[in-house]
Coordinates of C-alpha atoms in Angstrom, one line a residue:
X1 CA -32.3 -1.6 -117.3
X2 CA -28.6 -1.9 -116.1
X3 CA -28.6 -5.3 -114.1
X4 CA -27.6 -5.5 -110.7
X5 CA -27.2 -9.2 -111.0
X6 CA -27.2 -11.8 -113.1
X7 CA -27.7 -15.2 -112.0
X8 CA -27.1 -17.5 -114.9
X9 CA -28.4 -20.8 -116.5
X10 CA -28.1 -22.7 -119.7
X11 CA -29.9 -23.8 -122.9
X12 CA -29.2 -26.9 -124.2
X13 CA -30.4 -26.2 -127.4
X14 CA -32.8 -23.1 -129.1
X15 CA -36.3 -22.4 -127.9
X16 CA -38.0 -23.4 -131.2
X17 CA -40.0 -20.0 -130.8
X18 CA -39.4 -16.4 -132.0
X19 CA -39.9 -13.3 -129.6
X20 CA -42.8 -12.5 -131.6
X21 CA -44.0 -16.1 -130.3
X22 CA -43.0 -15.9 -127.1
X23 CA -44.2 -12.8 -126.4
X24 CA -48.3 -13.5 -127.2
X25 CA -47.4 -17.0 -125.6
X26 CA -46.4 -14.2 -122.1
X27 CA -49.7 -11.9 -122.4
X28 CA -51.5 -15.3 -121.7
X29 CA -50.1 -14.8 -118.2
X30 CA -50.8 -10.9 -117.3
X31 CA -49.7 -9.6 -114.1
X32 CA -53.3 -9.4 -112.0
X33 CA -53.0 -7.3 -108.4
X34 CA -53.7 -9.7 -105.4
X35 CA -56.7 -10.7 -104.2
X36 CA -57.9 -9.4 -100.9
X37 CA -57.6 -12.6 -99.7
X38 CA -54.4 -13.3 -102.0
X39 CA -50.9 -13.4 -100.1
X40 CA -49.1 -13.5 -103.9
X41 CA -49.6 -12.5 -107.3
X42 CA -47.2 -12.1 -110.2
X43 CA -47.4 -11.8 -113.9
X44 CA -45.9 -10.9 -117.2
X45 CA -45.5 -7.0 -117.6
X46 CA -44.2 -5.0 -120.7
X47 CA -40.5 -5.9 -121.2
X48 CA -38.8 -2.9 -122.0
X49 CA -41.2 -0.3 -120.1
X50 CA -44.3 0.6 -118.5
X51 CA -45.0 2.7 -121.4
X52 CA -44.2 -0.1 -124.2
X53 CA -46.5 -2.7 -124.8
X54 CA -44.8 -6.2 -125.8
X55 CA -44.1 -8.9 -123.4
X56 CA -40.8 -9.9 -125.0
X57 CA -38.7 -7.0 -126.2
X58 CA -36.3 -7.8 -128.7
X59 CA -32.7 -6.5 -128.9
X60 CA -30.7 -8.1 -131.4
X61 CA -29.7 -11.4 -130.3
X62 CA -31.2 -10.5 -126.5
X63 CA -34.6 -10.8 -125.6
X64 CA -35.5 -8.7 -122.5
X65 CA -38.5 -9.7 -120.4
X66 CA -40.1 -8.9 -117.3
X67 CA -42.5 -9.9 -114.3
X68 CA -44.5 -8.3 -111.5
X69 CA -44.6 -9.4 -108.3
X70 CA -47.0 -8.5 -106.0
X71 CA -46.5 -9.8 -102.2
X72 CA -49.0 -8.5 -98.9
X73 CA -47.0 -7.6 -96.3
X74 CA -48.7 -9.7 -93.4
X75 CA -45.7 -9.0 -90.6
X76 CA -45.4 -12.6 -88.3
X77 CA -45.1 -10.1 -85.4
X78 CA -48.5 -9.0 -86.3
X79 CA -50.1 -12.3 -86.6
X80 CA -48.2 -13.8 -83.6
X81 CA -49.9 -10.5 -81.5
X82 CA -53.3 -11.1 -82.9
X83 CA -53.2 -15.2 -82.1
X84 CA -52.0 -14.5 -78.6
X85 CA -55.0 -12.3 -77.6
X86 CA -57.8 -14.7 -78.5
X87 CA -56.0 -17.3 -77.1
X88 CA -55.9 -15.2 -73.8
X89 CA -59.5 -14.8 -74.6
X90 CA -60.7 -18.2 -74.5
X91 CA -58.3 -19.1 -72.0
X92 CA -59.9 -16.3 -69.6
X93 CA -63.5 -16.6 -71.0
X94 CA -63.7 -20.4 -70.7
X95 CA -61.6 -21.7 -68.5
X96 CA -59.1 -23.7 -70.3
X97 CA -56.1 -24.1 -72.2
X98 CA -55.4 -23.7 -75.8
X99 CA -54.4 -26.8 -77.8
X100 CA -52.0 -26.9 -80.2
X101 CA -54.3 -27.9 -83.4
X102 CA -56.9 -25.4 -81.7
X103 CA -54.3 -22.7 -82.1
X104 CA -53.2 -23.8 -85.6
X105 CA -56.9 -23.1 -86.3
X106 CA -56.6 -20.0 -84.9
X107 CA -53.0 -18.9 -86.8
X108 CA -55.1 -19.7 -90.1
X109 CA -58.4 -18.0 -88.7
X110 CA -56.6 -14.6 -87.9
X111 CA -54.4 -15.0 -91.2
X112 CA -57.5 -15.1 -93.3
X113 CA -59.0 -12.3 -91.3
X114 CA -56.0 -9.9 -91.6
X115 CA -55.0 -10.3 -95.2
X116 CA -57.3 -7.7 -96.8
X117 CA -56.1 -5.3 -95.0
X118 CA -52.0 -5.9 -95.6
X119 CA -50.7 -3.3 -97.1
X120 CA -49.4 -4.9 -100.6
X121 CA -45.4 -4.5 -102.2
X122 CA -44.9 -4.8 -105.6
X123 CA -41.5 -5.4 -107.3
X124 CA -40.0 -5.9 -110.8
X125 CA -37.9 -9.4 -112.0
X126 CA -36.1 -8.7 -115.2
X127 CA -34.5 -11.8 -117.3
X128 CA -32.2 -11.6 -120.7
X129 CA -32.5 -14.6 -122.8
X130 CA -29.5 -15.0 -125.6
X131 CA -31.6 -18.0 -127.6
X132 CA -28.3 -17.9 -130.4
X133 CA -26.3 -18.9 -127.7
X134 CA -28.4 -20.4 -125.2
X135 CA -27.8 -18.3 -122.1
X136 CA -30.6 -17.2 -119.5
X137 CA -29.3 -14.4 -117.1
X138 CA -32.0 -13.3 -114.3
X139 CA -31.1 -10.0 -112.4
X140 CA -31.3 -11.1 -108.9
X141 CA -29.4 -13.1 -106.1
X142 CA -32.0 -15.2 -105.4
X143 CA -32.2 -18.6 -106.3
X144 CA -35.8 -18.5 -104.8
X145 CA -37.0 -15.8 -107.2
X146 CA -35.0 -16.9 -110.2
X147 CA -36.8 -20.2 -110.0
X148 CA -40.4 -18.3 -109.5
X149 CA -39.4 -16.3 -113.1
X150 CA -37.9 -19.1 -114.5
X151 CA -41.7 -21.5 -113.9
X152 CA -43.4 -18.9 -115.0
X153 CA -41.3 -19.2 -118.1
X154 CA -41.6 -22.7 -118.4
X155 CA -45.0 -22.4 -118.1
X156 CA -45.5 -20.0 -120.9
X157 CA -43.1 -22.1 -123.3
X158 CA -44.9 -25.6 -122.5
X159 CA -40.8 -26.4 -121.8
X160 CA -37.8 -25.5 -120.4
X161 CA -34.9 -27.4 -119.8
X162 CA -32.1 -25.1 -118.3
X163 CA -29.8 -25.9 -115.9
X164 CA -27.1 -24.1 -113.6
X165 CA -23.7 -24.2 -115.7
X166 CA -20.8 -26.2 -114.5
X167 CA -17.2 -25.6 -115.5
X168 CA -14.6 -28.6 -116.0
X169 CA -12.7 -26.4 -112.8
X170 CA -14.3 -25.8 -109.7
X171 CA -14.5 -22.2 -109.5
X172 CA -13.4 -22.5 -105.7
X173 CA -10.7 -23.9 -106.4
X174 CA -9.2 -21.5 -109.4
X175 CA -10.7 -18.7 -107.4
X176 CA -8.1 -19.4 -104.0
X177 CA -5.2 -20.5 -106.5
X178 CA -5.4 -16.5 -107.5
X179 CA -5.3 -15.6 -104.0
X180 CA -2.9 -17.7 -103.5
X181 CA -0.3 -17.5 -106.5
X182 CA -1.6 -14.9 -108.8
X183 CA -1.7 -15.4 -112.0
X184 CA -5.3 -13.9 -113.3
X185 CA -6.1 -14.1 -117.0
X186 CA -5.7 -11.1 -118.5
X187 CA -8.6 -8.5 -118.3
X188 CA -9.2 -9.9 -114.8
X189 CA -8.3 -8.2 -111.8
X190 CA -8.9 -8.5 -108.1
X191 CA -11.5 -6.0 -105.9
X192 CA -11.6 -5.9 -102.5
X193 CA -13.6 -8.0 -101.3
X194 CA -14.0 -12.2 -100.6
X195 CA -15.9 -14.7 -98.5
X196 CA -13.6 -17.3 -97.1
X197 CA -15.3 -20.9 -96.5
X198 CA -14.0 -23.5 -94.3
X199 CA -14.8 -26.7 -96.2
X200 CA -15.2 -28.7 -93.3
X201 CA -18.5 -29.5 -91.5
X202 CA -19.9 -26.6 -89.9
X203 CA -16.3 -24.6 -90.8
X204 CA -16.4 -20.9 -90.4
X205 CA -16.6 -18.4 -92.5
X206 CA -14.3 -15.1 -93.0
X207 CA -15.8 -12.5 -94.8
X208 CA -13.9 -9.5 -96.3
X209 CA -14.6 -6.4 -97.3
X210 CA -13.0 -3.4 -98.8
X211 CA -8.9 -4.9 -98.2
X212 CA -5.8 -5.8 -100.5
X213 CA -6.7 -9.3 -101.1
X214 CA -2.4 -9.9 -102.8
X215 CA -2.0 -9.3 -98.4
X216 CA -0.2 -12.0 -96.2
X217 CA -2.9 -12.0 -94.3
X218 CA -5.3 -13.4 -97.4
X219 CA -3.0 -16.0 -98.1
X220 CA -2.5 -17.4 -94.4
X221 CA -6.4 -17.9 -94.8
X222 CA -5.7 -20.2 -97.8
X223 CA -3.0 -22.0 -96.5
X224 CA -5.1 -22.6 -93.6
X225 CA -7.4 -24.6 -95.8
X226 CA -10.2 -22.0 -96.2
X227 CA -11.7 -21.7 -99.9
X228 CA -12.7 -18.2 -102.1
X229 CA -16.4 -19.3 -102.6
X230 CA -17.4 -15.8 -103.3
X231 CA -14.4 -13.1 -105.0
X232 CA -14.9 -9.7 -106.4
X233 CA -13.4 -9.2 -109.6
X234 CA -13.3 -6.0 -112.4
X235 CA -13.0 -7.3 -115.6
X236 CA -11.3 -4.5 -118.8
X237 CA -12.6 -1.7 -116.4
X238 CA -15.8 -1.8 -118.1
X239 CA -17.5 -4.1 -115.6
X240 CA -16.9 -4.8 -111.5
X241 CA -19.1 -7.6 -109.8
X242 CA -18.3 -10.4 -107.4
X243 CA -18.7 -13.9 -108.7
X244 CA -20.1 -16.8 -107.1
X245 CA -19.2 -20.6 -107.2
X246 CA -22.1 -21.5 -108.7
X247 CA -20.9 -18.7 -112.2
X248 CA -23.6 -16.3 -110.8
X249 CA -22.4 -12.3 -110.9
X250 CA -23.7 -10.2 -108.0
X251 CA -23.3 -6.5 -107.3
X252 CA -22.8 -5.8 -111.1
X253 CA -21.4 -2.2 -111.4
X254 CA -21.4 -1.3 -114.9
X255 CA -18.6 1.6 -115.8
X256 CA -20.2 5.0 -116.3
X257 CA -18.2 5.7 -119.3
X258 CA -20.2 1.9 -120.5
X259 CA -23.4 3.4 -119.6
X260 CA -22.8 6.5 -121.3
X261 CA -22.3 5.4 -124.6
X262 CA -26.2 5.7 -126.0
X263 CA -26.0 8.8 -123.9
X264 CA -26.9 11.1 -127.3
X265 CA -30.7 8.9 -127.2
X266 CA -31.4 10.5 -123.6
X267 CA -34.8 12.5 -125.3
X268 CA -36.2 9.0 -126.6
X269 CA -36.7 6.9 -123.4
X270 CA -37.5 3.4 -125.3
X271 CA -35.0 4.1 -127.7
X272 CA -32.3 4.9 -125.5
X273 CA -33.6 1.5 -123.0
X274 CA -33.2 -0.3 -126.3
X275 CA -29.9 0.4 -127.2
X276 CA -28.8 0.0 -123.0
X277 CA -30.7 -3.5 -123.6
X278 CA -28.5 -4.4 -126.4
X279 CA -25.2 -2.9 -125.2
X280 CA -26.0 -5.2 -121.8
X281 CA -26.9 -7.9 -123.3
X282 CA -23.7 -8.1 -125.8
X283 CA -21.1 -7.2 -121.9
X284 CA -22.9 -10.1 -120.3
X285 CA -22.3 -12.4 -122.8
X286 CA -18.7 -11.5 -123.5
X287 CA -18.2 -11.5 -119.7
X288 CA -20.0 -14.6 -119.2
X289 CA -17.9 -16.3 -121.6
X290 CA -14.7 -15.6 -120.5
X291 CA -15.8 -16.1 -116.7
X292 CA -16.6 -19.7 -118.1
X293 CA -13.0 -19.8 -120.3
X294 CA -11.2 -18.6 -117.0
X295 CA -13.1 -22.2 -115.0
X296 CA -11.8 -24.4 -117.7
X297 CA -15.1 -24.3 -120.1
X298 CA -18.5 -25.1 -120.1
X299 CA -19.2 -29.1 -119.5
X300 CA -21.6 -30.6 -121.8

């Protein structure tokens, strides 16, 4: 329930749907296991568990939903090994060499053949929608995979215009002022860890982990001309994560004395997922907000 990450993007307006709406607009997409001869599948699952039933679950302003993914696990090692032998095959048998579209043939030939019998991986994609205020948040790192949830989405909703956020200051550039000078907002407070970019052309990268990042040593980077493009932060002690330049939060630690407020609904799974959904959902957006406040706003 608790996200791990949460990579954000923004409404521009409402959805002109309830979660009633989108929810029976969801089931229209079930999650179907792959083929045999199927590399990919994915689908809408029940939001809040495998034991509840609606696609969208509802708490207050936060709509929590979820997909299935469903990948065979096909290893290019495996392939390559495969492809190699009856090329040697032909080579030996007949007399001559390989070509390269005759062993494109043969990459898709052996492919085919040994897909039904990849083993198969399946994983979970989780996404809070805040329709009131017009915030997606997907719980992953991946751009990749938040673009997979987010078609899905669109496809379900006939529309969807959301885009990555952009503050009126560069988040770089606020970010390595704090390293540099100080001078966080308050409820903001450095971790231990940064990624260092050189903005030049193929410029290095210097990445940090675990140090005092108020050291001499920090600062010599920045003077040097290297930017924070990546800066672990805690924010009121409720919440540590490491934000991105492009507003996404990564390795989301959520305070245990946070997560241990519904702790009295522990014998009522759903109930208890419910209230963790809302209590989430209501962080995130206060956090969210004030990460934007901190870069100058939201432009329009």
């Amino acid at each position: 329930m608790w996200f791990r990450n949460a990579r954000p993007y923004k409404l521009p307006g409402r959805l002109g749907i309830d979660a009633s709406e989108l929810s029976q607009r969801l089931s229209r997409r079930p999650f179907q296991p792959c083929r045999p001869s199927q590399p990919v599948s994915s689908g809408w699952v029940a939001a809040l568990s495998d034991d509840a039933t609606d696609f969208v679950h509802k708490s207050g302003d936060y709509w929590l939903i979820r997909l299935q993914r469903e990948e065979r696990l096909l290893p290019a090692s495996v392939i390559r090994s495969e492809v190699n032998s009856r090329i040697q095959e032909i080579q030996t048998g007949q007399g001559r060499r390989v070509q390269r579209k005759e062993r494109l043939d043969i990459v898709d030939e052996v492919t085919q053949d040994l897909m039904p019998r990849a083993f198969t991986k399946s994983q979970h994609l989780e996404a809070l929608i805040n329709d009131r205020e017009g915030w997606v948040w997907v719980n992953t790192a991946s751009a990749a995979r938040a673009e997979e949830l987010l078609s899905l989405l669109r496809e379900g909703l006939g529309n969807l215009p959301v885009v990555i956020p952009d503050t009126q200051k560069s988040p770089v550039i606020v970010m390595s002022q704090w390293l540099l000078n100080g001078g966080l907002p308050e409820g903001l407070s450095l971790g231990g860890d940064v990624d260092l970019e050189d903005p030049q052309e193929e410029g290095g990268v210097v990445r940090v982990r675990g140090m005092y990042l108020e050291s001499d040593e920090i600062r010599r980077h920045i003077e040097s001309g290297k930017q924070a493009v990546r800066l672990a932060l805690s924010w009121q002690d409720q919440v540590d994560f490491v934000v991105d330049r492009d507003l996404s939060l990564r390795r989301i630690r959520f305070s245990d004395e946070l997560k241990g407020v519904n702790e009295e609904l522990h014998e009522d799974v759903l109930a208890r997922r419910d209230a963790d959904c809302l209590l989430m959902g209501e962080t995130l957006s206060t956090l969210q907000t004030a990460i934007a406040k901190t870069f100058g706003g939201i432009s329009e």
